[in-house]
Amino acid sequence: MNISKKIITIVVLVMIGLVGTLFVFAHIIVLKNFTTLEQKDIIVDLDQAVDSIKVEVQSLDVMTADWGYWDDTYQFLTNQNQLYVINNLNDNTFKNLKLNHALFIKNSNEIIYSKSFDYNEIQPLPENQDFMQEVITLLSHTQWSDLNRSISGILSLPDGPLLVSIRPVLTSLNEGPSPGFIVFGRWLNLQEVQRLADINHLKLSLYLLNAQNLPQDIEQIKSQILINSHYLSQPNEKNIIGYGLMNDIYDKPALIVRVEKPREIYT
C-alpha cells in the first residue's frame, strides 16, 4: 500500500471513529433530554391528579355552604321538622349531589340526623361510627370565632379516604347565632378514583399512607415520599411512575397519589 492510500485509509478510519463518537454522544444527549421531558411530564400529571382531588373538596365545601346557609336548614336544626328530611334528604338528593354521608349536628355534639347512602348502587349504607366520632372530635377541638369558615379536606378512616366538609349552619342571610353544623362526606373509593382518572385521562390510583397490605412499590417509596413532594420511578424501560403526597384535614401526610404512564420513547 502506497503512502497516499495509507493516508486515505487513516482519514477514513478517523472519520468513522469521529462519526461513531458523535453518534454515541448525540444518543446519550437525546435520551437524557427525553428522560428530563418524561419526568417533567409525569410531575405535571401528578399535579393535575392532586388538583382534581382538591377541586372535589372545594366543590363539596361549596355545596355544604349552599345547604348550611339556608333558612330551611336553620329551622331544621332548631325544631327537627321531619318535612325537611322528606323533602330534601331523599335518595335522589344523595344521588344527584354524589353524597355518601350527611350529618346534622345540634350545638357541636348532638347528632340529630344522619344518613349514609351509596349513590352508585342506589342503596343505603350502614352508619359509619368512625366518621361520626371523627367529626365530633374535630368540632370539640375547633374554635368557631368566624362562622363563615369551614373545615374541609380528607379524613383517613379505616374504610378509606373520605372527602369531608363541615360548616356552621346560618340563615339565608349568613346570620347567626348558629344552632349547629352540617357535614357532607363523599368516599374517595375505586369508582370515584376511576371517574377522576377518566376525566383527566390518567392511570391513577390512591393509597392511604397508614393502610395495611399496601402494594410493594408503595411500601418501598413511603419513606422517600415523606421527604420529597414528588418521587419518580422507572420500574422498566416502558413505564414511568410518579408518586405524590396529600395532607389530610389535620394537615398531616395521609394520601399517596400514584400516576403511571408509558415512556414515549419506547412507544
PDB file of C-alpha atoms in Angstrom, residues 133-235:
ATOM      1  CA  GLN A 133     -66.746  10.172  66.026  1.00  0.00           C
ATOM      2  CA  GLU A 134     -64.033  11.892  63.988  1.00  0.00           C
ATOM      3  CA  VAL A 135     -66.378  14.780  63.188  1.00  0.00           C
ATOM      4  CA  ILE A 136     -67.441  15.218  66.821  1.00  0.00           C
ATOM      5  CA  THR A 137     -63.778  15.202  67.863  1.00  0.00           C
ATOM      6  CA  LEU A 138     -62.956  17.803  65.205  1.00  0.00           C
ATOM      7  CA  LEU A 139     -65.759  20.061  66.381  1.00  0.00           C
ATOM      8  CA  SER A 140     -64.723  19.765  70.012  1.00  0.00           C
ATOM      9  CA  HIS A 141     -61.206  20.983  69.172  1.00  0.00           C
ATOM     10  CA  THR A 142     -62.189  23.857  66.874  1.00  0.00           C
ATOM     11  CA  GLN A 143     -62.866  27.477  67.805  1.00  0.00           C
ATOM     12  CA  TRP A 144     -65.547  28.995  65.556  1.00  0.00           C
ATOM     13  CA  SER A 145     -64.893  32.698  66.026  1.00  0.00           C
ATOM     14  CA  ASP A 146     -65.662  33.139  62.299  1.00  0.00           C
ATOM     15  CA  LEU A 147     -68.976  31.481  61.442  1.00  0.00           C
ATOM     16  CA  ASN A 148     -68.265  31.802  57.711  1.00  0.00           C
ATOM     17  CA  ARG A 149     -65.272  29.495  57.883  1.00  0.00           C
ATOM     18  CA  SER A 150     -65.336  25.773  57.185  1.00  0.00           C
ATOM     19  CA  ILE A 151     -63.294  22.672  57.837  1.00  0.00           C
ATOM     20  CA  SER A 152     -62.784  20.625  54.696  1.00  0.00           C
ATOM     21  CA  GLY A 153     -60.374  18.032  53.402  1.00  0.00           C
ATOM     22  CA  ILE A 154     -59.572  14.337  53.582  1.00  0.00           C
ATOM     23  CA  LEU A 155     -60.351  12.112  56.549  1.00  0.00           C
ATOM     24  CA  SER A 156     -58.239   8.953  56.850  1.00  0.00           C
ATOM     25  CA  LEU A 157     -60.673   6.314  58.057  1.00  0.00           C
ATOM     26  CA  PRO A 158     -60.399   2.517  58.377  1.00  0.00           C
ATOM     27  CA  ASP A 159     -62.751   2.175  55.387  1.00  0.00           C
ATOM     28  CA  GLY A 160     -60.655   4.508  53.233  1.00  0.00           C
ATOM     29  CA  PRO A 161     -60.223   8.202  52.419  1.00  0.00           C
ATOM     30  CA  LEU A 162     -63.333  10.355  52.818  1.00  0.00           C
ATOM     31  CA  LEU A 163     -63.759  13.866  51.422  1.00  0.00           C
ATOM     32  CA  VAL A 164     -65.450  15.974  54.089  1.00  0.00           C
ATOM     33  CA  SER A 165     -66.816  19.485  54.556  1.00  0.00           C
ATOM     34  CA  ILE A 166     -68.080  20.891  57.871  1.00  0.00           C
ATOM     35  CA  ARG A 167     -69.830  24.252  58.143  1.00  0.00           C
ATOM     36  CA  PRO A 168     -71.813  26.115  60.794  1.00  0.00           C
ATOM     37  CA  VAL A 169     -75.498  26.437  59.911  1.00  0.00           C
ATOM     38  CA  LEU A 170     -76.651  30.044  59.389  1.00  0.00           C
ATOM     39  CA  THR A 171     -79.698  31.788  57.972  1.00  0.00           C
ATOM     40  CA  SER A 172     -80.051  32.518  54.269  1.00  0.00           C
ATOM     41  CA  LEU A 173     -78.567  35.950  55.059  1.00  0.00           C
ATOM     42  CA  ASN A 174     -75.478  34.279  56.572  1.00  0.00           C
ATOM     43  CA  GLU A 175     -76.526  35.393  60.038  1.00  0.00           C
ATOM     44  CA  GLY A 176     -76.310  33.615  63.394  1.00  0.00           C
ATOM     45  CA  PRO A 177     -76.329  32.610  66.070  1.00  0.00           C
ATOM     46  CA  SER A 178     -75.595  29.171  64.667  1.00  0.00           C
ATOM     47  CA  PRO A 179     -77.725  26.328  66.045  1.00  0.00           C
ATOM     48  CA  GLY A 180     -75.228  23.705  64.920  1.00  0.00           C
ATOM     49  CA  PHE A 181     -73.355  22.213  61.984  1.00  0.00           C
ATOM     50  CA  ILE A 182     -73.916  20.474  58.679  1.00  0.00           C
ATOM     51  CA  VAL A 183     -71.444  17.846  57.450  1.00  0.00           C
ATOM     52  CA  PHE A 184     -71.234  16.317  53.973  1.00  0.00           C
ATOM     53  CA  GLY A 185     -68.963  13.404  53.051  1.00  0.00           C
ATOM     54  CA  ARG A 186     -68.022  11.541  49.870  1.00  0.00           C
ATOM     55  CA  TRP A 187     -65.863   8.415  49.743  1.00  0.00           C
ATOM     56  CA  LEU A 188     -62.782   8.574  47.562  1.00  0.00           C
ATOM     57  CA  ASN A 189     -63.365   4.944  46.570  1.00  0.00           C
ATOM     58  CA  LEU A 190     -62.449   2.975  43.446  1.00  0.00           C
ATOM     59  CA  GLN A 191     -65.417   4.291  41.451  1.00  0.00           C
ATOM     60  CA  GLU A 192     -64.653   7.886  42.356  1.00  0.00           C
ATOM     61  CA  VAL A 193     -60.939   7.466  41.611  1.00  0.00           C
ATOM     62  CA  GLN A 194     -61.763   5.933  38.226  1.00  0.00           C
ATOM     63  CA  ARG A 195     -64.100   8.831  37.465  1.00  0.00           C
ATOM     64  CA  LEU A 196     -61.290  11.302  38.194  1.00  0.00           C
ATOM     65  CA  ALA A 197     -58.871   9.193  36.149  1.00  0.00           C
ATOM     66  CA  ASP A 198     -61.236   9.215  33.162  1.00  0.00           C
ATOM     67  CA  ILE A 199     -61.803  12.967  33.398  1.00  0.00           C
ATOM     68  CA  ASN A 200     -58.062  13.675  33.490  1.00  0.00           C
ATOM     69  CA  HIS A 201     -57.025  10.843  31.130  1.00  0.00           C
ATOM     70  CA  LEU A 202     -54.672   9.356  33.705  1.00  0.00           C
ATOM     71  CA  LYS A 203     -53.812   5.921  35.050  1.00  0.00           C
ATOM     72  CA  LEU A 204     -54.486   6.932  38.636  1.00  0.00           C
ATOM     73  CA  SER A 205     -54.549   5.123  41.964  1.00  0.00           C
ATOM     74  CA  LEU A 206     -54.703   6.326  45.578  1.00  0.00           C
ATOM     75  CA  TYR A 207     -53.480   4.777  48.823  1.00  0.00           C
ATOM     76  CA  LEU A 208     -53.802   5.807  52.437  1.00  0.00           C
ATOM     77  CA  LEU A 209     -50.362   6.220  53.936  1.00  0.00           C
ATOM     78  CA  ASN A 210     -51.307   4.261  57.057  1.00  0.00           C
ATOM     79  CA  ALA A 211     -53.235   1.480  55.280  1.00  0.00           C
ATOM     80  CA  GLN A 212     -52.393  -2.195  55.701  1.00  0.00           C
ATOM     81  CA  ASN A 213     -51.251  -4.500  52.860  1.00  0.00           C
ATOM     82  CA  LEU A 214     -50.067  -1.728  50.567  1.00  0.00           C
ATOM     83  CA  PRO A 215     -48.600  -2.698  47.168  1.00  0.00           C
ATOM     84  CA  GLN A 216     -44.879  -3.399  47.253  1.00  0.00           C
ATOM     85  CA  ASP A 217     -43.897  -0.294  45.299  1.00  0.00           C
ATOM     86  CA  ILE A 218     -45.888   1.923  47.692  1.00  0.00           C
ATOM     87  CA  GLU A 219     -44.194   0.372  50.719  1.00  0.00           C
ATOM     88  CA  GLN A 220     -40.803   0.944  49.107  1.00  0.00           C
ATOM     89  CA  ILE A 221     -41.316   4.657  48.456  1.00  0.00           C
ATOM     90  CA  LYS A 222     -43.162   5.613  51.665  1.00  0.00           C
ATOM     91  CA  SER A 223     -40.064   6.970  53.401  1.00  0.00           C
ATOM     92  CA  GLN A 224     -38.991   8.917  50.294  1.00  0.00           C
ATOM     93  CA  ILE A 225     -42.404  10.473  49.673  1.00  0.00           C
ATOM     94  CA  LEU A 226     -42.395  11.870  53.208  1.00  0.00           C
ATOM     95  CA  ILE A 227     -39.175  13.748  52.389  1.00  0.00           C
ATOM     96  CA  ASN A 228     -39.966  14.969  48.866  1.00  0.00           C
ATOM     97  CA  SER A 229     -43.230  16.228  47.423  1.00  0.00           C
ATOM     98  CA  HIS A 230     -42.707  14.030  44.350  1.00  0.00           C
ATOM     99  CA  TYR A 231     -40.996  10.715  43.813  1.00  0.00           C
ATOM    100  CA  LEU A 232     -40.372   9.208  40.375  1.00  0.00           C
ATOM    101  CA  SER A 233     -39.657   5.607  39.463  1.00  0.00           C
ATOM    102  CA  GLN A 234     -38.843   3.758  36.241  1.00  0.00           C
ATOM    103  CA  PRO A 235     -39.538   0.089  37.045  1.00  0.00           C
TER     104      PRO A 235
END
